[in-house]
Amino acid sequence: MATEIILQFDGPIARVRMSTENGVHVFSQETRRQFAATLDQLEADDNSQVVIFSSAGRTFCAGADIYELRSLNEQTAYTIAREGQELMSRIERLRPVTIAAIHAACAGGGCELSLACDLRFGAAGCRMGLPETSIGVIPGWGGTVRTARLFGPSVAKRIVLAAELWPADAALGLGLLHEVFPDEEFQAAVEQEAARLLARGPIGLETSKRLLNSFVPGDIDEQLEQEAVAFAACYATGQPQEGVNAFLEKRAAKW
C-alpha cells in the first residue's frame, strides 16, 4: 500500500502528514504524485504561516521505495532523481516557515525532505541520516547539495560518506536537527514552537526566509543537475543493483 499524503489546514498552520498502514512511509511513485498535488495546494494557499511535515508509526519517512530503486537503469535513475529534487526544492521555496517534526527513523529521501525544511525538530528516540552509499549509490534528491550548503563540505562528508542513521543527540551535534525533545513531550513541543513562530510578524518571517535562502553560495539548480547526473551514473556501474539486492537479501554486498 502506498504512503498516503494527508493535508489539513488548521487556521494559520498547514499540516502535511504521511500515513501508511504498517507505519513505514516510503516515497513510491504514487506517493510522489500525491506529494506534488499537496504542494500545488500549499503553493496556492495565502493563509498559512507555518507548515508542519509529520507522520506516525515506525518511521518519519524511510525514503525512496527500495524496490523501485532496484529496477532503475541510468536513464530512469536520472529521471527519478530530478523528480525527487523538484519536490524537495518546492518545499524549500514554500512561502510559510516549514517544520519537519521527526518522531522516528528518518532516512534517505525522508532526510532530504527534512533538509529542505526551514526547521528540523526531533524526538529523543529518532534517528536520521543518508544511508545511500551503503547500497552503492548517492543521495539523489538534494542530499549532497543541501548538506554541503547547510553544514559545509567537511560535515557533509561525515554525514554522506558514513551512511549512518545518527541518534538524535548526534544528529543535533551535526546540525541535522535544530532541537531535540523528550519523546513523551515531542508533539506538544512542536506545537509550542509553531505557536512561537505565529507570534512573529508574518512579513518579517517571509522576508527573512527568502533572504536567508538567497544568501547560500552557488547555483543550486546547477548543483542539483550535477547530483542527478552523478546519481544516474552510479547505475551504469551495476553497483546500486548489487547493493539493493544485498540489502533485500540481508547479505554483504559483493562490490
Coordinates of N, CA and C in Angstrom, one line a residue:
M1 N 0.8 -1.2 0.0 CA 0.0 0.0 0.0 C 0.9 1.2 0.0
A2 N 0.6 2.2 -0.9 CA 1.4 3.4 -1.0 C 1.1 4.3 0.2
T3 N 2.2 5.0 0.6 CA 2.1 6.0 1.7 C 1.1 7.1 1.2
E4 N 0.2 7.4 2.0 CA -0.8 8.5 1.7 C -0.4 9.8 2.3
I5 N -0.5 10.9 1.5 CA -0.2 12.2 2.0 C -1.5 12.9 2.3
I6 N -1.6 13.3 3.6 CA -2.8 14.0 4.1 C -2.5 15.4 4.4
L7 N -3.3 16.3 3.8 CA -3.1 17.8 4.1 C -4.3 18.3 4.8
Q8 N -4.0 19.0 5.9 CA -5.1 19.6 6.7 C -4.7 21.1 7.0
F9 N -5.6 22.0 6.7 CA -5.5 23.4 7.0 C -6.1 23.6 8.4
D10 N -5.3 24.1 9.3 CA -5.7 24.3 10.7 C -5.4 25.8 11.1
G11 N -6.3 26.7 10.6 CA -6.0 28.1 10.8 C -4.8 28.5 10.1
P12 N -3.8 29.1 10.8 CA -2.6 29.6 10.1 C -1.5 28.5 10.0
I13 N -1.9 27.2 10.4 CA -1.0 26.1 10.3 C -1.5 25.1 9.2
A14 N -0.6 24.7 8.3 CA -0.9 23.7 7.4 C -0.2 22.4 7.8
R15 N -0.9 21.3 7.9 CA -0.3 20.1 8.4 C -0.3 19.0 7.3
V16 N 0.9 18.6 7.0 CA 1.1 17.5 6.0 C 1.6 16.3 6.7
R17 N 0.8 15.2 6.6 CA 1.1 14.0 7.4 C 1.2 12.8 6.4
M18 N 2.2 12.0 6.6 CA 2.4 10.8 5.9 C 1.7 9.7 6.6
S19 N 1.0 8.8 5.9 CA 0.2 7.8 6.6 C 0.3 6.5 5.8
T20 N 0.7 5.4 6.5 CA 0.7 4.1 5.9 C 0.3 3.1 6.9
E21 N -0.4 2.1 6.5 CA -1.0 1.1 7.4 C 0.1 0.4 8.3
N22 N 1.3 0.1 7.7 CA 2.3 -0.5 8.5 C 3.3 0.4 9.2
G23 N 3.0 1.7 9.0 CA 3.9 2.7 9.7 C 5.2 3.0 9.1
V24 N 5.5 2.3 8.0 CA 6.8 2.6 7.3 C 6.5 3.4 6.0
H25 N 6.9 4.6 6.0 CA 6.5 5.6 5.0 C 7.6 5.7 3.9
V26 N 7.2 5.4 2.7 CA 8.2 5.5 1.6 C 7.7 6.3 0.5
F27 N 8.6 6.9 -0.3 CA 8.2 7.8 -1.4 C 8.1 6.9 -2.7
S28 N 7.0 6.2 -2.8 CA 6.8 5.4 -4.1 C 6.4 6.4 -5.1
Q29 N 6.2 5.9 -6.4 CA 5.8 6.8 -7.5 C 4.4 7.4 -7.2
E30 N 3.5 6.6 -6.6 CA 2.2 7.1 -6.3 C 2.3 8.2 -5.2
T31 N 3.1 7.9 -4.2 CA 3.3 8.9 -3.1 C 3.9 10.2 -3.6
R32 N 4.8 10.1 -4.5 CA 5.4 11.3 -5.1 C 4.3 12.1 -5.8
R33 N 3.4 11.4 -6.5 CA 2.3 12.1 -7.2 C 1.4 12.8 -6.2
Q34 N 1.1 12.1 -5.1 CA 0.3 12.8 -4.1 C 1.0 14.0 -3.5
F35 N 2.3 13.8 -3.3 CA 3.0 14.9 -2.6 C 3.1 16.1 -3.5
A36 N 3.2 15.9 -4.8 CA 3.2 17.0 -5.8 C 1.9 17.7 -5.8
A37 N 0.8 17.0 -5.7 CA -0.6 17.6 -5.6 C -0.7 18.4 -4.3
T38 N -0.2 17.9 -3.2 CA -0.3 18.6 -2.0 C 0.5 19.9 -2.0
L39 N 1.7 19.9 -2.7 CA 2.5 21.1 -2.8 C 1.7 22.1 -3.7
D40 N 1.0 21.6 -4.7 CA 0.1 22.5 -5.5 C -0.8 23.3 -4.6
Q41 N -1.4 22.6 -3.7 CA -2.4 23.3 -2.8 C -1.7 24.2 -1.8
L42 N -0.5 23.8 -1.3 CA 0.2 24.7 -0.4 C 0.7 26.0 -1.1
E43 N 1.2 25.8 -2.4 CA 1.6 27.0 -3.1 C 0.5 27.9 -3.5
A44 N -0.7 27.4 -3.5 CA -1.9 28.3 -3.9 C -2.5 28.9 -2.6
D45 N -2.1 28.5 -1.4 CA -2.6 28.9 -0.2 C -2.0 30.2 0.3
D46 N -2.8 31.2 0.6 CA -2.3 32.5 1.1 C -2.4 32.7 2.6
N47 N -3.0 31.7 3.3 CA -3.3 32.0 4.7 C -2.3 31.3 5.7
S48 N -1.7 30.2 5.3 CA -0.9 29.5 6.2 C 0.4 30.3 6.5
Q49 N 0.9 30.3 7.7 CA 2.1 30.9 8.1 C 3.2 29.9 8.5
V50 N 2.7 28.7 8.8 CA 3.6 27.6 9.2 C 3.1 26.3 8.5
V51 N 4.0 25.5 8.0 CA 3.7 24.1 7.5 C 4.5 23.1 8.3
I52 N 3.8 22.1 8.9 CA 4.4 21.1 9.6 C 4.3 19.8 8.9
F53 N 5.4 19.2 8.6 CA 5.5 17.8 8.0 C 5.7 16.8 9.1
S54 N 4.9 15.8 9.1 CA 5.0 14.8 10.2 C 4.4 13.5 9.7
S55 N 4.5 12.5 10.6 CA 3.9 11.2 10.4 C 3.8 10.5 11.7
A56 N 3.3 9.3 11.6 CA 3.2 8.4 12.8 C 3.6 7.0 12.4
G57 N 3.9 6.2 13.4 CA 4.3 4.8 13.1 C 5.8 4.6 13.3
R58 N 6.3 3.6 12.7 CA 7.7 3.2 12.9 C 8.8 4.1 12.3
T59 N 8.4 4.9 11.3 CA 9.3 5.9 10.7 C 8.7 7.2 10.5
F60 N 9.5 8.2 10.4 CA 9.1 9.5 9.9 C 9.0 9.4 8.4
C61 N 10.0 8.9 7.8 CA 10.0 8.6 6.3 C 11.2 7.8 6.0
A62 N 11.1 6.6 5.4 CA 12.2 5.7 5.1 C 12.8 6.1 3.8
G63 N 12.3 7.1 3.0 CA 12.9 7.5 1.8 C 12.3 6.8 0.6
A64 N 13.1 6.6 -0.5 CA 12.6 6.1 -1.7 C 12.2 4.6 -1.5
D65 N 11.3 4.1 -2.4 CA 10.9 2.7 -2.4 C 12.1 1.9 -2.9
I66 N 12.6 1.0 -2.0 CA 13.8 0.2 -2.3 C 13.5 -0.7 -3.6
Y67 N 12.3 -1.1 -3.8 CA 12.0 -2.0 -4.9 C 12.0 -1.2 -6.2
E68 N 11.7 0.1 -6.1 CA 11.8 1.0 -7.3 C 13.2 1.2 -7.6
L69 N 14.0 1.5 -6.6 CA 15.5 1.7 -6.8 C 16.1 0.4 -7.5
R70 N 15.6 -0.7 -7.1 CA 16.2 -2.0 -7.7 C 16.0 -2.1 -9.2
S71 N 14.9 -1.4 -9.7 CA 14.6 -1.6 -11.1 C 15.2 -0.5 -12.0
L72 N 15.9 0.5 -11.4 CA 16.4 1.6 -12.2 C 17.5 1.2 -13.1
N73 N 17.6 2.0 -14.2 CA 18.8 2.0 -15.0 C 19.3 3.4 -15.1
E74 N 20.4 3.7 -15.9 CA 21.0 5.0 -15.8 C 20.0 6.1 -16.3
Q75 N 19.1 5.8 -17.3 CA 18.2 6.8 -17.8 C 17.1 7.0 -16.7
T76 N 16.5 6.0 -16.2 CA 15.4 6.1 -15.3 C 15.9 6.7 -13.9
A77 N 17.1 6.4 -13.6 CA 17.7 6.9 -12.4 C 17.8 8.4 -12.4
Y78 N 18.2 8.9 -13.6 CA 18.3 10.4 -13.7 C 16.9 11.0 -13.6
T79 N 15.9 10.4 -14.2 CA 14.5 10.9 -14.2 C 14.0 11.0 -12.8
I80 N 14.2 9.9 -12.0 CA 13.6 9.9 -10.6 C 14.4 10.8 -9.7
A81 N 15.7 11.0 -10.0 CA 16.5 12.0 -9.2 C 15.9 13.4 -9.4
R82 N 15.7 13.8 -10.7 CA 15.2 15.1 -11.0 C 13.8 15.3 -10.4
E83 N 13.0 14.2 -10.5 CA 11.6 14.3 -9.9 C 11.6 14.6 -8.4
G84 N 12.5 13.8 -7.7 CA 12.6 14.0 -6.3 C 13.2 15.3 -5.9
Q85 N 14.2 15.7 -6.6 CA 14.8 17.0 -6.4 C 13.8 18.2 -6.5
E86 N 12.9 18.1 -7.5 CA 12.0 19.1 -7.7 C 11.0 19.2 -6.5
L87 N 10.6 18.0 -6.0 CA 9.7 18.0 -4.9 C 10.3 18.7 -3.7
M88 N 11.6 18.4 -3.4 CA 12.3 19.0 -2.3 C 12.5 20.5 -2.5
S89 N 12.8 20.9 -3.7 CA 13.0 22.3 -4.0 C 11.7 23.1 -3.8
R90 N 10.6 22.5 -4.2 CA 9.3 23.1 -4.0 C 9.0 23.3 -2.5
I91 N 9.4 22.3 -1.6 CA 9.3 22.5 -0.2 C 10.1 23.7 0.3
E92 N 11.4 23.7 -0.2 CA 12.3 24.8 0.2 C 11.8 26.2 -0.2
R93 N 11.1 26.2 -1.3 CA 10.6 27.5 -1.8 C 9.2 27.9 -1.3
L94 N 8.6 27.1 -0.5 CA 7.3 27.5 0.1 C 7.4 28.8 0.9
R95 N 6.4 29.6 0.8 CA 6.4 30.9 1.5 C 6.3 30.8 3.0
P96 N 5.5 29.9 3.6 CA 5.5 29.8 5.0 C 6.7 29.1 5.6
V97 N 7.0 29.3 6.9 CA 8.0 28.6 7.5 C 7.7 27.1 7.6
T98 N 8.6 26.2 7.3 CA 8.4 24.8 7.2 C 9.1 24.1 8.4
I99 N 8.4 23.2 9.0 CA 8.9 22.4 10.1 C 8.9 20.9 9.8
A100 N 10.0 20.2 9.9 CA 10.0 18.7 9.9 C 9.9 18.2 11.3
A101 N 8.8 17.6 11.7 CA 8.6 17.0 13.0 C 9.0 15.5 13.0
I102 N 10.2 15.2 13.4 CA 10.8 13.9 13.2 C 10.7 13.1 14.4
H103 N 9.7 12.1 14.5 CA 9.5 11.4 15.7 C 10.2 10.0 15.7
A104 N 10.7 9.6 14.5 CA 11.2 8.2 14.4 C 12.3 8.2 13.3
A105 N 12.6 7.1 12.8 CA 13.7 6.9 11.8 C 13.4 7.8 10.6
C106 N 14.4 8.5 10.1 CA 14.3 9.5 9.0 C 15.5 9.3 8.1
A107 N 15.2 8.5 7.0 CA 16.4 8.0 6.2 C 16.2 8.4 4.8
G108 N 17.4 8.6 4.1 CA 17.4 8.8 2.7 C 16.5 10.0 2.2
G109 N 15.5 9.7 1.4 CA 14.7 10.7 0.9 C 13.9 11.4 2.0
G110 N 13.6 10.7 3.1 CA 13.0 11.4 4.3 C 13.9 12.4 4.9
C111 N 15.2 12.1 5.0 CA 16.2 13.1 5.5 C 16.3 14.2 4.5
E112 N 16.3 13.9 3.2 CA 16.3 15.0 2.2 C 15.1 15.9 2.3
L113 N 14.0 15.4 2.6 CA 12.8 16.2 2.8 C 13.0 17.1 4.0
S114 N 13.6 16.6 5.1 CA 13.8 17.4 6.3 C 14.8 18.5 6.0
L115 N 15.8 18.2 5.2 CA 16.8 19.2 4.9 C 16.3 20.4 4.0
A116 N 15.2 20.1 3.3 CA 14.5 21.2 2.5 C 13.6 22.1 3.4
C117 N 13.4 21.6 4.7 CA 12.6 22.4 5.6 C 13.4 23.5 6.3
D118 N 12.7 24.5 6.8 CA 13.5 25.5 7.5 C 13.9 25.1 8.9
L119 N 13.1 24.3 9.6 CA 13.4 23.9 10.9 C 13.2 22.4 11.0
R120 N 14.1 21.7 11.8 CA 14.0 20.3 12.0 C 14.0 20.0 13.5
F121 N 12.9 19.5 14.0 CA 12.8 19.1 15.4 C 12.7 17.6 15.5
G122 N 13.4 17.0 16.4 CA 13.4 15.6 16.6 C 13.0 15.1 18.0
A123 N 12.4 14.0 18.0 CA 12.1 13.3 19.3 C 13.4 12.6 19.7
A124 N 13.6 12.4 21.0 CA 14.8 11.9 21.5 C 15.1 10.5 21.0
G125 N 14.1 9.7 20.6 CA 14.3 8.4 20.1 C 14.4 8.3 18.6
C126 N 14.4 9.4 17.9 CA 14.5 9.4 16.4 C 16.0 9.1 16.0
R127 N 16.1 8.7 14.8 CA 17.4 8.6 14.1 C 17.3 9.1 12.7
M128 N 18.4 9.7 12.2 CA 18.3 10.2 10.8 C 19.6 10.2 10.1
G129 N 19.6 10.1 8.8 CA 20.8 10.1 8.1 C 20.6 9.8 6.6
L130 N 21.7 9.7 5.9 CA 21.6 9.4 4.4 C 22.4 8.2 4.2
P131 N 21.8 7.0 4.1 CA 22.5 5.7 4.0 C 22.7 5.3 2.6
E132 N 22.6 6.1 1.6 CA 22.6 5.7 0.2 C 23.9 5.0 -0.2
T133 N 25.0 5.5 0.3 CA 26.3 4.9 -0.2 C 26.4 3.5 0.3
S134 N 25.7 3.1 1.3 CA 25.7 1.7 1.7 C 25.1 0.7 0.7
I135 N 24.3 1.2 -0.3 CA 23.8 0.4 -1.3 C 24.4 0.8 -2.7
G136 N 25.5 1.5 -2.7 CA 26.2 1.8 -3.9 C 25.8 2.9 -4.7
V137 N 25.0 3.8 -4.1 CA 24.5 5.0 -4.9 C 24.8 6.2 -4.0
I138 N 24.3 7.4 -4.4 CA 24.4 8.6 -3.7 C 23.1 9.2 -3.3
P139 N 23.0 10.1 -2.3 CA 21.7 10.8 -2.1 C 21.4 11.6 -3.4
G140 N 20.2 11.4 -3.9 CA 19.9 11.9 -5.2 C 18.8 13.0 -5.3
W141 N 18.2 13.3 -4.1 CA 17.1 14.2 -4.0 C 17.6 15.5 -3.3
G142 N 18.8 15.9 -3.5 CA 19.3 17.1 -2.9 C 20.2 16.9 -1.7
G143 N 20.4 15.6 -1.3 CA 21.1 15.4 -0.1 C 22.6 15.8 -0.1
T144 N 23.3 15.6 -1.2 CA 24.7 16.0 -1.3 C 24.8 17.6 -1.4
V145 N 23.8 18.2 -2.1 CA 23.8 19.6 -2.3 C 23.5 20.3 -1.0
R146 N 22.4 19.9 -0.3 CA 21.9 20.7 0.8 C 22.8 20.4 2.1
T147 N 23.4 19.2 2.2 CA 24.3 19.0 3.4 C 25.5 20.0 3.2
A148 N 26.0 20.0 2.0 CA 27.2 20.9 1.8 C 26.8 22.4 2.0
R149 N 25.7 22.8 1.5 CA 25.3 24.2 1.6 C 24.9 24.6 3.0
L150 N 24.3 23.7 3.8 CA 23.9 24.0 5.1 C 25.0 23.8 6.2
F151 N 25.8 22.8 6.0 CA 26.8 22.5 7.1 C 28.2 22.6 6.6
G152 N 28.5 22.9 5.3 CA 29.9 22.9 4.8 C 30.3 21.5 4.4
P153 N 31.3 21.5 3.5 CA 31.8 20.2 2.9 C 32.3 19.2 4.0
S154 N 32.9 19.7 5.0 CA 33.5 18.8 6.0 C 32.4 18.0 6.7
V155 N 31.4 18.6 7.3 CA 30.4 17.9 8.0 C 29.5 17.1 7.0
A156 N 29.3 17.7 5.8 CA 28.6 17.0 4.7 C 29.2 15.6 4.4
K157 N 30.6 15.6 4.3 CA 31.3 14.4 4.1 C 31.0 13.4 5.2
R158 N 31.0 13.8 6.4 CA 30.8 12.9 7.5 C 29.4 12.3 7.4
I159 N 28.4 13.1 7.1 CA 27.0 12.6 7.0 C 26.8 11.7 5.8
V160 N 27.3 12.1 4.7 CA 27.1 11.3 3.4 C 27.9 10.1 3.3
L161 N 29.2 10.2 3.6 CA 30.1 9.1 3.5 C 29.9 8.0 4.6
A162 N 29.5 8.4 5.8 CA 29.3 7.4 6.8 C 28.1 6.6 6.6
A163 N 27.1 7.1 5.9 CA 25.9 6.3 5.5 C 25.2 5.8 6.8
E164 N 25.3 6.5 7.9 CA 24.7 6.0 9.1 C 23.4 6.7 9.4
L165 N 22.6 6.1 10.3 CA 21.4 6.7 10.9 C 21.8 7.2 12.2
W166 N 22.0 8.5 12.4 CA 22.5 9.1 13.6 C 21.4 9.2 14.7
P167 N 21.8 8.8 15.9 CA 20.8 9.0 17.1 C 20.6 10.5 17.2
A168 N 19.5 10.9 17.9 CA 19.1 12.3 17.9 C 20.1 13.2 18.4
D169 N 20.8 12.8 19.5 CA 21.9 13.7 20.0 C 23.0 14.0 19.0
A170 N 23.4 12.9 18.3 CA 24.5 13.1 17.3 C 24.0 13.9 16.2
A171 N 22.7 13.7 15.8 CA 22.1 14.5 14.7 C 22.1 15.9 15.0
L172 N 21.8 16.2 16.3 CA 21.8 17.6 16.8 C 23.1 18.2 16.7
G173 N 24.2 17.4 17.1 CA 25.5 17.9 17.0 C 26.0 18.2 15.6
L174 N 25.5 17.4 14.7 CA 25.9 17.6 13.3 C 25.2 18.8 12.6
G175 N 24.1 19.2 13.2 CA 23.2 20.2 12.6 C 22.0 19.7 11.9
L176 N 21.9 18.3 11.8 CA 20.7 17.8 11.1 C 19.4 18.1 11.8
L177 N 19.5 18.3 13.1 CA 18.4 18.7 13.9 C 18.7 20.1 14.6
H178 N 17.6 20.9 14.7 CA 17.8 22.2 15.4 C 17.5 22.0 16.9
E179 N 16.7 21.1 17.3 CA 16.3 20.9 18.7 C 15.8 19.4 18.9
V180 N 16.1 18.9 20.0 CA 15.6 17.5 20.4 C 14.8 17.6 21.7
F181 N 13.6 17.0 21.6 CA 12.7 17.0 22.8 C 12.4 15.6 23.2
P182 N 12.1 15.4 24.5 CA 11.8 14.1 25.0 C 10.6 13.5 24.2
D183 N 10.7 12.2 24.0 CA 9.6 11.5 23.2 C 8.2 11.9 23.7
E184 N 8.0 11.8 25.0 CA 6.7 12.0 25.6 C 6.2 13.4 25.5
E185 N 7.1 14.4 25.2 CA 6.8 15.8 25.1 C 6.9 16.3 23.7
F186 N 7.2 15.4 22.8 CA 7.6 15.9 21.4 C 6.4 16.6 20.7
Q187 N 5.3 16.0 20.6 CA 4.2 16.7 19.9 C 3.8 18.0 20.5
A188 N 3.7 18.1 21.8 CA 3.4 19.4 22.4 C 4.5 20.4 22.2
A189 N 5.8 19.9 22.2 CA 6.9 20.9 22.0 C 6.9 21.4 20.5
V190 N 6.5 20.6 19.6 CA 6.5 21.1 18.2 C 5.3 22.1 18.1
E191 N 4.2 21.9 18.7 CA 3.1 22.8 18.7 C 3.5 24.1 19.3
Q192 N 4.3 24.0 20.4 CA 4.8 25.2 21.1 C 5.7 26.0 20.2
E193 N 6.6 25.3 19.4 CA 7.5 26.0 18.5 C 6.7 26.7 17.4
A194 N 5.7 26.0 16.9 CA 4.8 26.6 15.8 C 4.1 27.8 16.4
A195 N 3.6 27.8 17.6 CA 3.0 28.9 18.2 C 3.9 30.1 18.4
R196 N 5.2 29.8 18.7 CA 6.2 30.8 18.8 C 6.4 31.6 17.5
L197 N 6.4 30.8 16.4 CA 6.6 31.4 15.1 C 5.4 32.2 14.7
L198 N 4.2 31.8 15.1 CA 3.0 32.5 14.7 C 2.9 33.8 15.5
A199 N 3.6 34.0 16.6 CA 3.6 35.2 17.3 C 4.5 36.3 16.7
R200 N 5.3 35.8 15.7 CA 6.2 36.8 15.0 C 5.4 37.4 13.9
G201 N 6.0 38.5 13.4 CA 5.4 39.2 12.2 C 5.4 38.4 11.0
P202 N 4.3 38.1 10.3 CA 4.3 37.3 9.1 C 5.3 37.8 8.0
I203 N 5.2 39.1 7.7 CA 6.1 39.6 6.7 C 7.5 39.5 7.0
G204 N 7.8 39.7 8.3 CA 9.2 39.5 8.8 C 9.7 38.1 8.6
L205 N 8.9 37.1 8.9 CA 9.3 35.7 8.7 C 9.5 35.4 7.2
E206 N 8.5 35.8 6.4 CA 8.6 35.6 5.0 C 9.8 36.2 4.3
T207 N 10.0 37.5 4.7 CA 11.2 38.2 4.1 C 12.5 37.6 4.5
S208 N 12.6 37.3 5.8 CA 13.8 36.7 6.4 C 14.1 35.4 5.7
K209 N 13.1 34.5 5.6 CA 13.3 33.2 4.9 C 13.8 33.4 3.5
R210 N 13.2 34.3 2.8 CA 13.6 34.5 1.4 C 15.0 35.0 1.3
L211 N 15.4 35.9 2.1 CA 16.7 36.5 2.1 C 17.8 35.4 2.5
L212 N 17.5 34.7 3.6 CA 18.4 33.7 4.1 C 18.6 32.6 3.0
N213 N 17.6 32.2 2.3 CA 17.7 31.2 1.3 C 18.6 31.7 0.1
S214 N 18.5 33.0 -0.1 CA 19.3 33.5 -1.3 C 20.7 33.8 -1.0
F215 N 21.1 33.7 0.3 CA 22.5 34.0 0.7 C 23.4 32.8 0.6
V216 N 22.8 31.6 0.4 CA 23.7 30.4 0.3 C 24.4 30.4 -1.0
P217 N 25.8 30.2 -0.9 CA 26.6 30.4 -2.2 C 26.3 29.3 -3.2
G218 N 26.6 29.6 -4.4 CA 26.4 28.6 -5.5 C 25.1 28.6 -6.1
D219 N 25.0 28.1 -7.4 CA 23.8 28.0 -8.1 C 23.2 26.6 -7.8
I220 N 22.1 26.6 -7.0 CA 21.5 25.3 -6.5 C 21.0 24.5 -7.7
D221 N 20.4 25.2 -8.7 CA 19.9 24.4 -9.8 C 21.0 23.7 -10.6
E222 N 22.1 24.3 -10.7 CA 23.3 23.7 -11.4 C 23.8 22.5 -10.5
Q223 N 23.9 22.8 -9.2 CA 24.4 21.7 -8.3 C 23.5 20.5 -8.3
L224 N 22.2 20.7 -8.3 CA 21.2 19.6 -8.3 C 21.3 18.8 -9.6
E225 N 21.5 19.5 -10.7 CA 21.7 18.8 -12.0 C 22.9 17.9 -11.9
Q226 N 24.0 18.4 -11.4 CA 25.2 17.6 -11.2 C 25.0 16.4 -10.4
E227 N 24.2 16.6 -9.3 CA 23.9 15.5 -8.4 C 23.1 14.4 -9.2
A228 N 22.1 14.9 -9.9 CA 21.2 13.9 -10.7 C 22.0 13.1 -11.7
V229 N 22.9 13.8 -12.4 CA 23.8 13.1 -13.4 C 24.7 12.1 -12.6
A230 N 25.2 12.5 -11.5 CA 26.1 11.5 -10.7 C 25.3 10.4 -10.2
F231 N 24.1 10.6 -9.7 CA 23.2 9.6 -9.2 C 22.9 8.5 -10.3
A232 N 22.6 9.1 -11.5 CA 22.3 8.2 -12.7 C 23.6 7.4 -13.1
A233 N 24.7 8.0 -13.0 CA 26.0 7.4 -13.5 C 26.3 6.2 -12.6
C234 N 25.9 6.2 -11.3 CA 26.1 5.1 -10.4 C 25.5 3.8 -11.0
Y235 N 24.3 4.0 -11.7 CA 23.6 2.8 -12.2 C 24.3 2.2 -13.4
A236 N 25.1 3.0 -14.1 CA 25.9 2.4 -15.2 C 26.9 1.4 -14.7
T237 N 27.3 1.5 -13.4 CA 28.3 0.6 -12.9 C 27.8 -0.8 -12.5
G238 N 26.5 -0.8 -12.2 CA 25.9 -2.1 -11.7 C 26.0 -2.2 -10.2
Q239 N 26.7 -1.2 -9.5 CA 26.8 -1.3 -8.1 C 25.5 -1.1 -7.3
P240 N 24.7 -0.1 -7.7 CA 23.4 0.1 -6.9 C 22.5 -1.2 -7.0
Q241 N 22.5 -1.8 -8.2 CA 21.7 -3.0 -8.3 C 22.2 -4.1 -7.3
E242 N 23.5 -4.3 -7.2 CA 24.1 -5.2 -6.3 C 23.8 -4.8 -4.9
G243 N 24.0 -3.5 -4.6 CA 23.7 -3.0 -3.2 C 22.3 -3.2 -2.8
V244 N 21.4 -2.9 -3.6 CA 19.9 -3.1 -3.3 C 19.6 -4.6 -3.1
N245 N 20.1 -5.4 -4.0 CA 19.9 -6.9 -3.9 C 20.5 -7.4 -2.6
A246 N 21.7 -6.9 -2.2 CA 22.3 -7.4 -1.0 C 21.5 -6.9 0.2
F247 N 21.0 -5.7 0.2 CA 20.2 -5.2 1.3 C 18.9 -6.0 1.5
L248 N 18.2 -6.3 0.4 CA 17.0 -7.1 0.4 C 17.2 -8.5 0.8
E249 N 18.4 -9.1 0.4 CA 18.7 -10.5 0.7 C 19.4 -10.6 2.1
K250 N 19.6 -9.5 2.7 CA 20.3 -9.4 4.1 C 21.7 -10.1 4.0
R251 N 22.5 -9.7 3.1 CA 23.8 -10.2 2.9 C 24.8 -9.1 2.6
A252 N 26.1 -9.3 2.7 CA 27.1 -8.3 2.4 C 27.1 -8.2 0.9
A253 N 27.2 -6.9 0.4 CA 27.3 -6.7 -1.0 C 28.7 -7.1 -1.5
K254 N 28.7 -7.6 -2.8 CA 29.9 -8.0 -3.4 C 30.2 -7.0 -4.5
W255 N 31.0 -6.0 -4.0 CA 31.3 -4.9 -4.9 C 32.3 -5.3 -6.0

